[in-house]
XYZ file of C-alpha atoms in Angstrom:
261
model
C -12.448 -10.211 0.411
C -9.902 -12.477 2.070
C -8.328 -15.887 1.895
C -7.154 -18.233 4.635
C -3.518 -18.983 5.335
C -1.828 -20.929 8.105
C 1.570 -19.897 9.410
C 3.702 -20.961 12.324
C 4.175 -18.371 15.041
C 7.294 -20.031 16.487
C 10.033 -22.542 15.856
C 9.376 -25.334 18.358
C 7.859 -28.509 17.031
C 4.612 -29.762 18.514
C 3.800 -26.745 20.683
C 3.914 -24.383 17.772
C 2.149 -26.777 15.440
C -0.678 -26.666 17.964
C -0.551 -22.856 17.829
C -1.011 -22.777 14.069
C -4.369 -21.497 12.940
C -6.044 -20.424 9.756
C -5.886 -16.682 9.311
C -7.995 -14.489 7.088
C -5.509 -12.949 4.701
C -6.510 -9.508 3.391
C -6.695 -9.418 -0.372
C -5.402 -5.835 -0.575
C -2.989 -4.342 1.966
C -2.113 -0.641 1.779
C 0.785 0.805 3.764
C 1.721 4.344 4.760
C 5.471 3.917 5.191
C 6.274 6.472 7.879
C 9.208 7.091 10.201
C 12.250 6.912 7.916
C 13.610 10.283 8.994
C 13.021 9.628 12.692
C 14.671 6.203 12.359
C 17.785 7.921 10.982
C 17.750 10.752 13.536
C 17.566 8.242 16.378
C 20.837 6.784 15.079
C 22.546 10.119 14.438
C 22.280 9.654 10.681
C 20.998 12.007 7.948
C 17.347 11.592 6.976
C 18.277 10.134 3.604
C 19.881 7.170 5.386
C 16.429 6.256 6.665
C 14.967 6.458 3.174
C 17.758 4.251 1.849
C 17.109 1.670 4.552
C 13.398 1.819 3.696
C 14.092 0.188 0.329
C 15.223 -2.983 2.079
C 11.992 -3.003 4.065
C 9.949 -2.667 0.875
C 11.695 -5.741 -0.512
C 11.171 -7.965 2.538
C 7.584 -6.860 3.134
C 6.722 -7.433 -0.530
C 8.193 -10.949 -0.406
C 6.358 -11.769 2.818
C 3.045 -10.376 1.565
C 3.403 -12.512 -1.536
C 4.246 -15.582 0.539
C 1.207 -15.085 2.756
C -1.155 -14.798 -0.209
C -1.840 -11.056 -0.315
C -2.966 -10.190 -3.850
C -2.351 -6.415 -3.890
C 0.187 -4.376 -1.923
C -0.108 -0.599 -2.273
C 2.752 1.482 -0.870
C 2.441 5.225 -0.235
C 5.797 6.115 -1.718
C 5.569 9.885 -2.319
C 2.628 12.171 -1.661
C 1.631 15.401 -3.383
C 2.489 17.125 -0.103
C 6.025 15.699 0.003
C 7.182 18.328 -2.509
C 7.221 20.734 0.476
C 10.246 18.939 1.946
C 13.810 20.269 1.484
C 14.969 20.029 -2.129
C 17.879 17.706 -1.386
C 15.518 15.257 0.347
C 12.976 15.441 -2.490
C 15.742 14.848 -5.036
C 16.869 11.781 -3.082
C 13.312 10.455 -2.748
C 12.839 10.807 -6.497
C 15.884 8.597 -7.073
C 14.667 5.812 -4.803
C 12.108 4.229 -7.190
C 14.795 4.005 -9.878
C 17.308 2.529 -7.417
C 14.788 0.070 -6.016
C 13.582 -1.136 -9.393
C 17.074 -1.330 -10.886
C 18.177 -3.396 -7.884
C 15.200 -5.673 -7.355
C 13.203 -5.794 -10.599
C 14.753 -9.095 -11.706
C 13.720 -10.646 -8.372
C 10.226 -9.202 -8.679
C 9.901 -10.693 -12.150
C 11.078 -14.074 -10.846
C 8.410 -13.835 -8.130
C 5.740 -13.166 -10.788
C 5.045 -9.723 -9.243
C 3.238 -7.148 -11.387
C 4.264 -3.522 -10.837
C 1.705 -0.734 -11.061
C 1.717 2.935 -10.112
C -0.924 5.519 -9.308
C -0.632 9.280 -8.944
C 0.252 12.215 -11.156
C 3.288 10.662 -12.777
C 3.715 13.584 -15.201
C 5.561 15.625 -12.572
C 8.151 12.943 -11.848
C 11.720 13.435 -13.104
C 12.378 11.678 -16.388
C 14.701 9.085 -14.824
C 12.079 8.161 -12.220
C 9.299 7.969 -14.769
C 11.427 5.879 -17.130
C 12.228 3.345 -14.398
C 8.594 3.060 -13.325
C 7.258 2.743 -16.865
C 9.895 0.128 -17.695
C 8.958 -1.933 -14.615
C 5.265 -1.712 -15.481
C 5.936 -2.811 -19.051
C 8.283 -5.664 -18.128
C 5.880 -7.106 -15.536
C 2.561 -6.439 -17.273
C 1.953 -10.116 -18.047
C 2.802 -11.351 -14.558
C -0.089 -12.884 -12.657
C 1.088 -12.791 -9.043
C 1.088 -10.076 -6.405
C 0.322 -6.570 -7.674
C 2.870 -4.135 -6.217
C 1.202 -0.761 -6.561
C 3.322 2.334 -5.894
C 1.477 5.539 -4.965
C 3.828 8.143 -6.470
C 3.052 11.862 -6.364
C -0.334 10.741 -5.111
C -2.946 12.673 -3.156
C -6.486 11.482 -2.558
C -8.077 14.945 -2.748
C -6.553 15.492 -6.195
C -7.636 12.009 -7.270
C -11.263 12.648 -6.269
C -11.301 16.142 -7.833
C -9.994 14.732 -11.124
C -12.627 11.989 -11.059
C -15.398 14.535 -10.449
C -14.150 16.742 -13.276
C -14.150 13.796 -15.685
C -17.669 12.793 -14.663
C -18.914 16.405 -15.020
C -17.468 16.579 -18.527
C -19.196 13.323 -19.435
C -22.507 14.703 -18.158
C -21.990 17.912 -20.146
C -21.214 15.892 -23.251
C -24.248 13.668 -22.582
C -22.201 10.523 -22.161
C -23.763 10.275 -18.694
C -26.873 11.644 -17.069
C -26.798 12.886 -13.491
C -28.994 10.034 -12.273
C -26.367 7.544 -13.468
C -23.666 8.979 -11.199
C -23.363 6.395 -8.433
C -20.678 5.326 -5.993
C -19.664 2.675 -8.494
C -19.290 5.264 -11.276
C -17.097 7.443 -9.073
C -14.963 4.422 -8.136
C -14.537 3.596 -11.822
C -13.082 7.057 -12.424
C -10.441 6.839 -9.714
C -6.820 6.039 -10.514
C -6.836 2.251 -10.119
C -10.416 1.119 -10.760
C -9.323 -2.457 -11.447
C -7.966 -2.925 -7.917
C -10.206 -3.887 -4.997
C -10.453 -1.429 -2.118
C -7.885 -2.114 0.619
C -8.985 -4.559 3.301
C -6.195 -3.502 5.655
C -4.317 -0.218 6.000
C -1.061 -0.250 7.953
C 0.639 2.937 9.075
C 4.058 2.762 10.689
C 5.838 5.406 12.747
C 3.263 5.898 15.481
C 1.194 8.605 13.768
C -2.608 8.215 13.796
C -3.785 9.848 10.584
C -4.460 8.974 6.938
C -2.434 11.782 5.339
C -4.611 12.190 2.242
C -4.201 8.555 1.246
C -6.930 6.647 -0.625
C -9.707 8.397 1.323
C -12.515 7.120 -0.913
C -11.191 3.563 -1.037
C -10.591 3.322 2.727
C -14.255 3.796 3.679
C -14.524 0.320 5.277
C -10.862 -0.613 5.507
C -9.519 -1.994 8.787
C -6.827 0.308 10.222
C -3.648 -0.837 11.964
C -1.172 1.609 13.473
C 2.332 0.485 14.399
C 4.813 2.319 16.620
C 7.663 0.841 14.601
C 9.472 3.096 12.159
C 9.211 1.773 8.615
C 12.885 0.649 8.390
C 12.263 -1.555 11.453
C 9.061 -3.075 10.076
C 9.785 -6.692 9.148
C 8.084 -9.950 8.213
C 6.886 -10.567 11.773
C 5.517 -7.023 11.924
C 3.424 -7.724 8.823
C 2.194 -11.002 10.297
C 1.230 -9.167 13.509
C -0.837 -6.698 11.500
C -2.548 -9.501 9.609
C -3.248 -11.343 12.863
C -4.972 -8.214 14.153
C -6.997 -7.995 10.944
C -7.964 -11.673 11.166
C -9.358 -11.219 14.674
C -11.779 -8.471 13.634
C -15.395 -8.807 12.591
C -16.065 -6.813 9.409
C -19.711 -5.755 9.341
C -19.730 -2.916 6.791
C -22.281 -0.969 8.819
C -24.462 -3.996 9.601
C -24.739 -6.131 12.720
C -22.638 -9.083 13.730
C -24.349 -12.329 12.785
C -26.760 -13.342 15.534
C -26.500 -10.032 17.441
C -29.895 -8.863 16.144
C -31.454 -11.350 18.594
C -29.835 -9.689 21.608
């Protein structure tokens, strides 16, 4: 579920070479990008200024995740609940994927990044959907980091849709009830080809999951940062991965050797 990577925590020569250590790099990192509006308010700016700044953070975090060896980066870009926000803010948020991809897609292609998206994309404005579909098509043969945008995504809706599909298959005798396992349910979720996240990062100081990948996060390590998303940088990502690397993942079992105690 992870690979090892060594990075330097400082810039001095021998001292910091001695501080280098192999870190377990999570294969799949998921991020709830929170705090854009509060970042802007703190600076006396409109909320949309925080969302605009957030695009720059997406770029630098994607590049750093790729450099460190992360294989999948899933970003909670717009939730099914975000439609409740003021219309002018929703309209601006819907333009961000187009702006981001139009600005940075060439760089993503050069980095061998493959763009994916999950969520109910049918409700997106045509210009947003066109930009996302174009990015997916143009990067489909890339073999590097998978940049997975969760757009108009909600985990409850995802699970309900999966259950409905499975029920229909049982009714049509494509499946029998006894064949419905955890694996079958996972295969009917939105991105069955992606591994479950190893590490979830939430910025902005909030301590909740906000209807994000609830099934997939069953044994994910959680990391909560006080930093607002526009302030989250390469070092912030490395700090989160350091925290992940220091943890013992037991998946409900015991730590090796502890059964003797």
